[in-house]
Tab-separated table of C-alpha atoms in Angstrom:
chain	number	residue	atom	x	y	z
A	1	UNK	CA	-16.146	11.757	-8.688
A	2	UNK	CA	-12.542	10.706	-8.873
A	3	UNK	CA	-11.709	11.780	-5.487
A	4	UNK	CA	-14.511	9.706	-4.193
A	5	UNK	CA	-13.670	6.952	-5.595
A	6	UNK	CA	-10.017	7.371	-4.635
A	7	UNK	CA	-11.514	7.993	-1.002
A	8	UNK	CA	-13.476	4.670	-0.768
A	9	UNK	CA	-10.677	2.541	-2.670
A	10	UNK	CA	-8.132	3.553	0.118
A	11	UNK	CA	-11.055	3.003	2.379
A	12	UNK	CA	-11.346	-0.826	1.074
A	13	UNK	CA	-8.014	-1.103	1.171
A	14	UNK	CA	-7.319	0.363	4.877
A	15	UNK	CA	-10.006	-2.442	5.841
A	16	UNK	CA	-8.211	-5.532	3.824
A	17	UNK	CA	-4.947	-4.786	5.615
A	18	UNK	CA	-6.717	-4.354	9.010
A	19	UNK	CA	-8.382	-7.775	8.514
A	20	UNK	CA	-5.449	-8.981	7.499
A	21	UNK	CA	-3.005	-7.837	10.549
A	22	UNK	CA	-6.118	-8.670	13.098
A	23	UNK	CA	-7.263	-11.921	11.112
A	24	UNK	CA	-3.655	-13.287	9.945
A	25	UNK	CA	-5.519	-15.107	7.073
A	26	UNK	CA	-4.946	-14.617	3.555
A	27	UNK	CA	-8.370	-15.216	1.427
A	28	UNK	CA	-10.706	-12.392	2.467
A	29	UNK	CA	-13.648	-11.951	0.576
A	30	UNK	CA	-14.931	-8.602	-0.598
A	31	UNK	CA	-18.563	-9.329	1.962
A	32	UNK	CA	-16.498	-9.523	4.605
A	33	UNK	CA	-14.551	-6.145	3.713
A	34	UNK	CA	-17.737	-4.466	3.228
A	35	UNK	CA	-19.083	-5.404	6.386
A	36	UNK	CA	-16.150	-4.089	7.989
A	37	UNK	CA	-15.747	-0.826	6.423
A	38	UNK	CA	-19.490	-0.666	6.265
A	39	UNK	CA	-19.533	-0.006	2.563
A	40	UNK	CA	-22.342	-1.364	-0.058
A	41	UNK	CA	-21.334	-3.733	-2.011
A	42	UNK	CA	-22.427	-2.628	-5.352
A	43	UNK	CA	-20.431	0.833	-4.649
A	44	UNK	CA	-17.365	-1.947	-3.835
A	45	UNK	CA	-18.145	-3.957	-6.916
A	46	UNK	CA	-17.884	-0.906	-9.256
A	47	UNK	CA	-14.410	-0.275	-8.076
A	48	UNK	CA	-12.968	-3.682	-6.938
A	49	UNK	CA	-11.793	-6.133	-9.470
A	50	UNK	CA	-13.570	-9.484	-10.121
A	51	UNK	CA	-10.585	-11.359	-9.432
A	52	UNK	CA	-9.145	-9.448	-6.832
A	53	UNK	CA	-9.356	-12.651	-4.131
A	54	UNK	CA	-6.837	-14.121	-6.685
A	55	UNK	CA	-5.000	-10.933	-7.497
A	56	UNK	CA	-4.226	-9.367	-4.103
A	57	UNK	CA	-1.954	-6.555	-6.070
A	58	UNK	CA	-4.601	-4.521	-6.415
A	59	UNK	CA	-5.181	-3.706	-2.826
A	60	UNK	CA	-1.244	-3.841	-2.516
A	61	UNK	CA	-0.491	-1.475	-4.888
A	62	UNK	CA	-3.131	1.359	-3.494
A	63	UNK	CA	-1.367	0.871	-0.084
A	64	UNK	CA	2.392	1.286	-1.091
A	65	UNK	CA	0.943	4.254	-3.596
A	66	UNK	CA	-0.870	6.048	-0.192
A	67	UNK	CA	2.151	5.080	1.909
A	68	UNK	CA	4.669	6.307	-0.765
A	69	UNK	CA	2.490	10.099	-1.132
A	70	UNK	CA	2.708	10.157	2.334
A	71	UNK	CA	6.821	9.314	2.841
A	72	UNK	CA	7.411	11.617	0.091
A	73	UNK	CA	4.815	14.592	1.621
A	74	UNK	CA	6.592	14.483	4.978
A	75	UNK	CA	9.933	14.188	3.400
A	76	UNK	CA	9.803	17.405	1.437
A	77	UNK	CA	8.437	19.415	4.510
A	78	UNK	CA	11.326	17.792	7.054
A	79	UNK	CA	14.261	18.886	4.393
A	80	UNK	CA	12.257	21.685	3.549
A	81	UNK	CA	14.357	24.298	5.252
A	82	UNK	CA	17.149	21.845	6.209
A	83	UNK	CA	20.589	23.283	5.049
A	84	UNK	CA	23.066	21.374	6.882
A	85	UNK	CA	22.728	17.340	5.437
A	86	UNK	CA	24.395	16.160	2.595
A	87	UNK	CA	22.325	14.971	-0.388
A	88	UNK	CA	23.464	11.174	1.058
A	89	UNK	CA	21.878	11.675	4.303
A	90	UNK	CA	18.794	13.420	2.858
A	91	UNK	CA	17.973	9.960	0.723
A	92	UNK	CA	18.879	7.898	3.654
A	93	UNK	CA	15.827	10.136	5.727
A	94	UNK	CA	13.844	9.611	2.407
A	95	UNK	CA	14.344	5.818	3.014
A	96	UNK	CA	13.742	5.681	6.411
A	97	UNK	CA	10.555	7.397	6.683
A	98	UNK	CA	9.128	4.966	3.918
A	99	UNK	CA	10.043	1.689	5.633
A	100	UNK	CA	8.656	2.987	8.839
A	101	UNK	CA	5.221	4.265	6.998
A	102	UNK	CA	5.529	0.183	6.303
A	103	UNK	CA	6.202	-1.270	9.209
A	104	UNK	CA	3.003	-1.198	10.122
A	105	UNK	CA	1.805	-3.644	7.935
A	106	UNK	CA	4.446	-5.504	8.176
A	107	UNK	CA	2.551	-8.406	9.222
A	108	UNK	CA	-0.040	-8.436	6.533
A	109	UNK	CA	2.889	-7.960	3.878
A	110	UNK	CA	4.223	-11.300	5.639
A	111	UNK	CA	0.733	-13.061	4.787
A	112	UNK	CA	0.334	-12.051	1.571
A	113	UNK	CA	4.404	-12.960	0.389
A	114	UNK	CA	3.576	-16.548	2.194
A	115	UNK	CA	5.099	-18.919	-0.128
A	116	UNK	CA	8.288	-18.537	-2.425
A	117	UNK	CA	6.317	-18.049	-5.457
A	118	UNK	CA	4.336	-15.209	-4.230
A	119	UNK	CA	7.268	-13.295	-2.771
A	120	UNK	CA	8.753	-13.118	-6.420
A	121	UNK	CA	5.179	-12.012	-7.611
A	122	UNK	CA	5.249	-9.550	-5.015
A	123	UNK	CA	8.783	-8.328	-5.799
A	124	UNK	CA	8.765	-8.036	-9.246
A	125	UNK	CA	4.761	-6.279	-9.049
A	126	UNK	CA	6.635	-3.726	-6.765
A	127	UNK	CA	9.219	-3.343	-8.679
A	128	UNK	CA	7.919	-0.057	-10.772
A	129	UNK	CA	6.526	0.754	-7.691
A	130	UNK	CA	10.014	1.157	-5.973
A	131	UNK	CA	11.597	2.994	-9.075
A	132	UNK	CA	8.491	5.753	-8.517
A	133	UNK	CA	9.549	6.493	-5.031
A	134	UNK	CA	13.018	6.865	-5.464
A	135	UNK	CA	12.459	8.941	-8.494
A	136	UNK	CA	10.213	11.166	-6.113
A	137	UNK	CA	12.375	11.041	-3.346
A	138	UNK	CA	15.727	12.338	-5.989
């Protein structure tokens, strides 16, 4: 049951970033992401937030968690049998294989940090997200 819920939260959350790169607005409601990832929305309801219209984190923090597994997955198997780099250059891959796992939503993350006071939000919510990575990646 967990993996299926897992499954359709990255689902919902694959479909508010698409909106938001194709759409460039920021208030999406969860109809409209339902529609488009052709989900019911009583199976949305049980695992979306009330307030998440108001609290875009939520989706947020299920991307950079998928993105982060991802980085980290292909990380291990690049260094995997990699012998020559220094422990330096090995972080610096580390690093660059996250940020371009996010430049793809670069534009959404642009949206959603519109206005000084959300970009602080938005910092300081991925704060602990940040220190997991690099913990993973050392």
């Amino acid at each position: 049951m967990k993996n299926k819920d897992q499954a359709l939260k990255w689902k919902l959350c694959n479909t508010y970033f698409s909106i938001l790169n194709a759409e460039n607005k920021n208030s999406i409601t969860l109809e409209e992401i339902c529609s488009k990832s052709k989900v019911s929305y009583e199976e949305a309801r049980k695992i979306i937030p009330k307030d998440f219209v108001h609290n875009p984190f939520f989706f947020l923090k299920i991307l950079v968690t998928k993105l982060d597994d991802e980085a980290l997955e292909e990380f291990k198997t690049d260094i995997s049998e990699d012998t020559i780099s220094s422990t330096y250059d090995k972080i610096l891959e580390g690093l660059t294989l996250r940020f371009e796992k996010f430049l793809e939503y670069k534009s959404a993350f642009k949206i959603m940090s519109n206005g000084t006071e959300r970009r602080v939000e938005n910092f300081f919510k991925l704060l602990q997200q940040n220190y997991l990575f690099m913990s993973g990646l050392l």
